[in-house]
Amino acid sequence: MKKKRGVKKGHIAAFFVIVAAFAALIASNVLDHAEEISLGLDLQGGFEVLYEVHPIDEGQQMDRELLTDTVAALNARINVLGVSEPNVTIEGDDRVRVQLAGVTDQQAARELLATEARLSFRDVDDNLMLDGSDLVEGGARQSFHPDTNQPIVTVTLEDANLMGDVSQEIMQNPDNRMAIWLDYDEEDTFYEEIQKEDSKIVSAPTVRSVLRTTDIMIEGNFTVESAQQLAGVLNAGALPVELEELSANAVGASLGERAMDQAIYAGFIGIGLIFAYMIFYYRFMGLVALVTLSIYIYLVLVVFNWMNAVLTLPGIAALILGVGMAVDANIITFERIKDELRSGKSTMSAFRAGSRRSLSTILDANITTILAAAVLFYFGTSAVQGFAVMLIVSILTSFLTAVFGSRLLLGLWVNSRVLNQKPRMFGVKEREISEL
Amino acid sequence: MNFEHENTKIDFVKHRKKFFIFSGILLMTGVILLVTLGLNLGIDFRSGTTVEVLADETVTAEEIAGEFQELGLEPDDITLAGGANDIARAAFIGALGQQETLEVQAHFEELYGNTPNVSTVTPIVGEELARNAIISVLIAAVGIIIYVTIRFEFLYGISAIIALFHDALFILTVFAIVQMEVNIPFIAAVLTIIGYSINDTIVTFDRIRENMSYEKRIKTFDDLARVVNKSLVQTLARSINTVLTVVFAAAALFIFGGEAIRTFSFALVVGLVAGTYSSLFIAAQLWMVLKWKQLQRKKKQRTAEPTEA
């Protein structure tokens, strides 16, 4: 029998220092990172609409620029609503998806988003008198009517003479009302629309004298809030396009929370079972796997937070599945080491040969899966994309932790010589070992 | 579980025809079922509205139907869910209007204190997602074949892709049989299984490649069968341990993960079983049959050449 060489205590100390350092790092900020990750609609509740974009004018080209303008205009509008983390994305050639997490008043949000905010001033025969291009940009505001103290919206014209001419013209009509329209369409007529309960005509004041002024007061059935929103939308600018609602999805927040709690609870159980099995089956190596898997979960959370990605239910599922992939990399390596031990190699050379031989297997398996995930990300839409992102992040991180992390940590123990002649620590029985 | 390589003699190859026939019949049935019965398509693939009500107490379908009747609405289907049957899902074929949606939300919020989920979808979105996913998988399959051809050899790539489609079709077949509702996360699950299946098959093939390089000359069919058997036995512990750990995670999601991901996790569990089965009994055997044909063709060419000259 070989003489047992001295144990290198420094290696074991290094192992505990590394583990302690990571434990301290994880304990100190894992909760901060977990809390900073923005949650998808399915987890925190909110409101999602998918719009199809149609150009307003016949001659308008449907192109990328028009879509980008639409997104910019929608973002400006959402600011009026005061949503903290809106998500407006272009999908395909003519779609825009708007996700508003945590929005409580869905009706207001829907109306605010879809209105084109094209303000126009017309006579009762629907002839155009003034439109948005005659207004000072950003000149709309909410104020109160000087006489009635009702909330109103005032807009500013670029030239006082404009209003003078218009009011003079309208005064001469037998029906001397001036209709203030929002989103007038070719087929709309004044007398039909004014009857409607939810009319596109915001107000129709009677013009009795020539008004040479730049300020126009729009009275309507406003509350302070709705007047503020209309002013905000007018300032944010008209949408360059017409939006058709393809689908709308409202998620109640309490259901989201519940789904989240359940998924996390299930995740803990699943990961706990994996840990228990790994230690039971691979003994000492399982313990190392437990350390690297914990680091893996922590790193995925940190990377996800850095990327500002949105975590959804399929994302959580991909994260938990990623744990499975990380475990797989460990298992492939550990099985190889066990093979080498069984063939009669010493602990140190079994560790070296096992690590080396398992690398190409893990590499090929991971690259093919990443290839599939990358294609999904490139061609998929929202839900599939979120899943693919999480899968790619998981695989890359698992490769780092399971291959390099496990190798480093296990290597410290193996090279300390403490484990020499102790195949049972690796889950290998003495009688399985064949003589060289 | 312990697999002592020297003492374990399992013949994975001998019964290959039975496995091919079993899978063939199963998948054929699957295709017939998919064409005739079809999948139970959820609201993601149909035009309509689902209202998910979270009640603060146990409810019955009749109670919920009664509440909708007060609003003048008649759901096409009501299902109960949740640990204490405190979630009710009412499906309407055909979309609810904005006014109706608001009424429903206000009504149930007043009743239970929770705003119900209202999802309105036109099927275009779901259909397009599914079509997108299928196209993506086809593109990914080509990519995988190219990668595997470069790293391994063309026959490995073809066998791996056949195993991949086997697993995907297997899940669809099971869902056609149990008629569980198919939603968008289901697509994510099928995609996961495709990734897993590839991962699993490649690990086995990697071992076959390694063992093939140790062989000096493959002369008989038995030589080839021996290599494949040896490789499968050597990777058996890894295959079983990996699938067990992933099944732990998927089963935990299925049992404790809640309604929202039940379809997803069920599809995962089914797919993992299919993936392991195909890696152990289909993929390597398929490669072996193809490889043997290739070897024989080469042999014929070699014996034919001298007579020509």
XYZ file of C-alpha atoms in Angstrom, chain B residues 10-287:
278
model
C -28.809 -4.957 -20.736
C -29.517 -5.541 -24.389
C -31.020 -2.316 -25.648
C -30.518 -3.294 -29.255
C -32.142 -6.694 -29.534
C -35.730 -5.503 -29.247
C -35.293 -2.402 -31.386
C -37.915 -3.474 -33.912
C -40.514 -3.763 -31.151
C -39.695 -0.239 -29.979
C -39.801 1.115 -33.523
C -43.183 -0.551 -34.070
C -44.494 0.643 -30.684
C -43.475 4.242 -31.384
C -44.703 4.000 -34.958
C -48.165 2.806 -33.913
C -48.360 5.343 -31.090
C -47.417 8.262 -33.298
C -49.678 7.059 -36.109
C -52.561 6.956 -33.621
C -51.468 10.395 -32.542
C -51.630 11.795 -36.055
C -55.070 10.214 -36.595
C -56.316 11.624 -33.277
C -54.876 15.050 -34.052
C -56.640 15.081 -37.411
C -59.987 13.726 -36.206
C -60.373 14.771 -32.580
C -57.804 17.543 -32.586
C -56.352 19.335 -29.590
C -58.572 21.010 -27.034
C -57.562 24.509 -28.024
C -57.687 27.074 -25.247
C -58.675 30.672 -25.540
C -55.206 31.498 -26.897
C -56.156 29.806 -30.148
C -59.829 30.681 -30.273
C -61.714 33.857 -30.541
C -63.385 34.622 -27.252
C -63.111 35.756 -23.670
C -62.244 34.010 -20.436
C -63.093 35.473 -17.076
C -61.142 34.081 -14.161
C -62.756 34.856 -10.841
C -60.845 34.508 -7.584
C -63.468 34.112 -4.877
C -62.726 34.391 -1.188
C -64.560 31.154 -0.503
C -65.442 27.823 -2.122
C -67.825 28.361 -5.014
C -69.818 26.095 -7.312
C -70.304 26.345 -11.054
C -74.019 27.023 -10.488
C -73.274 29.994 -8.226
C -70.955 31.531 -10.787
C -73.409 30.857 -13.618
C -76.067 32.579 -11.505
C -73.848 35.634 -11.021
C -73.268 35.892 -14.756
C -77.002 35.498 -15.392
C -77.621 38.583 -13.250
C -75.475 40.466 -15.747
C -77.398 38.916 -18.643
C -74.480 36.739 -19.744
C -74.305 33.012 -20.295
C -70.835 31.437 -20.203
C -70.199 28.557 -22.623
C -68.167 26.727 -20.039
C -67.350 27.099 -16.354
C -64.519 25.232 -14.689
C -63.501 25.367 -11.058
C -59.923 25.350 -9.864
C -57.759 26.166 -6.907
C -57.125 24.169 -3.740
C -60.525 24.955 -2.237
C -62.381 25.404 -5.530
C -62.147 29.128 -5.022
C -61.198 29.960 -8.599
C -63.811 29.851 -11.336
C -63.007 30.151 -14.996
C -65.833 31.104 -17.315
C -65.232 30.903 -21.042
C -67.195 32.771 -23.649
C -66.821 31.922 -27.306
C -66.910 35.258 -29.032
C -65.481 38.359 -27.432
C -67.239 40.319 -24.684
C -67.612 44.008 -25.379
C -65.772 46.654 -23.409
C -68.928 47.591 -21.520
C -69.690 43.984 -20.608
C -66.111 43.445 -19.465
C -66.263 46.404 -17.139
C -69.621 45.289 -15.765
C -68.290 41.809 -15.083
C -65.195 43.180 -13.376
C -67.169 45.596 -11.238
C -69.700 42.924 -10.298
C -67.194 40.352 -9.075
C -64.953 42.900 -7.436
C -67.908 43.988 -5.340
C -68.822 40.379 -4.602
C -65.432 38.935 -3.661
C -63.108 41.913 -3.337
C -60.824 40.674 -6.145
C -60.788 41.964 -9.702
C -61.254 38.990 -12.021
C -58.898 38.339 -14.932
C -60.557 39.096 -18.217
C -58.710 37.902 -21.297
C -60.045 38.736 -24.698
C -58.269 37.256 -27.631
C -58.598 36.965 -31.306
C -57.124 33.651 -32.414
C -54.620 35.327 -34.766
C -52.202 35.933 -31.924
C -52.156 32.362 -30.658
C -52.236 30.853 -34.131
C -49.362 33.025 -35.211
C -47.389 32.147 -32.122
C -47.905 28.453 -32.842
C -46.980 28.850 -36.520
C -43.959 30.894 -35.454
C -42.928 28.206 -33.016
C -43.221 25.453 -35.648
C -41.171 27.449 -38.157
C -38.583 28.214 -35.463
C -38.297 24.538 -34.577
C -37.813 23.576 -38.235
C -35.075 26.191 -38.576
C -33.506 25.061 -35.309
C -33.611 21.454 -36.552
C -31.628 22.398 -39.642
C -29.150 24.290 -37.447
C -28.767 21.303 -35.132
C -28.200 18.909 -38.058
C -25.484 21.208 -39.406
C -23.800 21.524 -36.010
C -23.951 17.804 -35.283
C -22.696 16.982 -38.788
C -19.657 19.184 -38.194
C -18.953 17.895 -34.673
C -20.041 14.288 -35.170
C -21.355 12.967 -38.450
C -24.483 13.430 -40.561
C -26.188 10.207 -39.430
C -26.065 11.311 -35.781
C -27.750 14.572 -36.738
C -30.554 12.844 -38.654
C -31.208 10.355 -35.827
C -31.226 13.136 -33.227
C -33.743 15.166 -35.238
C -36.035 12.161 -35.720
C -35.921 11.559 -31.955
C -36.713 15.232 -31.415
C -39.822 15.140 -33.590
C -40.773 11.832 -31.966
C -40.807 13.533 -28.562
C -42.709 16.606 -29.729
C -45.335 14.458 -31.466
C -45.551 12.253 -28.371
C -46.621 15.237 -26.241
C -49.178 16.318 -28.838
C -50.555 12.756 -28.926
C -50.954 12.617 -25.148
C -52.694 15.985 -25.168
C -54.995 14.827 -27.972
C -55.914 11.787 -25.853
C -56.471 13.492 -22.488
C -57.993 16.582 -24.169
C -56.327 18.951 -21.710
C -56.661 22.566 -22.778
C -53.717 23.784 -24.840
C -52.453 27.319 -24.208
C -49.408 29.454 -25.019
C -47.251 28.129 -22.128
C -47.893 24.664 -23.611
C -45.893 25.758 -26.653
C -43.078 26.844 -24.328
C -43.188 23.371 -22.741
C -42.945 21.587 -26.092
C -39.983 23.804 -26.944
C -38.310 22.971 -23.625
C -38.699 19.271 -24.316
C -37.178 19.709 -27.744
C -34.167 21.352 -26.090
C -33.976 18.631 -23.468
C -34.385 15.834 -26.014
C -31.495 17.169 -28.064
C -29.356 17.569 -24.961
C -30.091 14.016 -23.874
C -29.528 12.435 -27.286
C -26.241 14.267 -27.834
C -24.827 13.000 -24.538
C -25.561 9.393 -25.580
C -24.204 9.931 -29.093
C -21.069 11.494 -27.675
C -20.370 8.251 -25.834
C -21.066 6.167 -28.951
C -18.654 8.349 -30.904
C -16.024 7.890 -28.235
C -16.469 4.120 -28.102
C -16.462 3.886 -31.904
C -13.034 5.533 -31.920
C -11.712 2.746 -29.681
C -12.898 0.071 -32.122
C -10.361 -0.972 -34.703
C -12.748 -2.301 -37.268
C -16.479 -2.860 -37.286
C -16.988 -6.003 -39.325
C -20.292 -7.469 -38.311
C -23.623 -6.138 -37.228
C -22.924 -7.603 -33.803
C -19.804 -5.460 -33.461
C -21.874 -2.365 -34.042
C -24.606 -3.557 -31.690
C -22.041 -4.236 -28.983
C -20.668 -0.684 -29.199
C -24.139 0.847 -29.036
C -25.132 -1.362 -26.115
C -21.957 -0.581 -24.236
C -22.435 3.158 -24.745
C -26.056 3.054 -23.609
C -25.165 1.101 -20.465
C -22.316 3.509 -19.713
C -24.572 6.537 -19.968
C -27.523 4.851 -18.266
C -26.746 6.163 -14.770
C -26.397 9.677 -16.100
C -29.575 9.425 -18.224
C -31.658 8.192 -15.312
C -30.201 10.567 -12.713
C -30.634 13.593 -14.945
C -34.189 12.784 -15.898
C -35.007 12.087 -12.242
C -33.747 15.467 -11.087
C -35.511 17.331 -13.896
C -38.666 15.335 -13.203
C -38.392 16.392 -9.532
C -38.519 20.015 -10.648
C -41.285 19.477 -13.219
C -43.390 17.334 -10.876
C -43.060 19.890 -8.087
C -44.309 22.518 -10.542
C -47.160 20.231 -11.564
C -48.296 19.411 -8.037
C -47.626 22.692 -6.223
C -47.194 25.218 -9.020
C -50.827 26.216 -9.242
C -53.381 26.388 -12.030
C -51.517 28.931 -14.110
C -48.703 26.542 -15.030
C -50.444 23.176 -14.711
C -50.678 22.570 -18.464
C -47.080 23.660 -18.840
C -45.751 21.348 -16.134
C -47.865 18.385 -17.257
C -46.498 18.742 -20.785
C -42.992 18.867 -19.302
C -43.431 15.652 -17.320
C -44.889 13.822 -20.344
C -42.121 15.154 -22.568
C -39.357 14.155 -20.155
C -40.627 10.578 -20.084
C -40.838 10.562 -23.890
C -37.381 12.124 -24.190
C -35.743 9.528 -21.969
C -37.549 6.680 -23.727
C -36.460 7.897 -27.160
C -32.855 8.474 -26.042
C -32.609 4.938 -24.625
C -34.648 2.953 -27.133
C -35.075 4.909 -30.365
C -32.298 7.390 -31.207
C -29.202 5.194 -30.800
C -30.911 2.180 -32.412
C -31.969 4.316 -35.345
C -28.421 5.560 -35.768
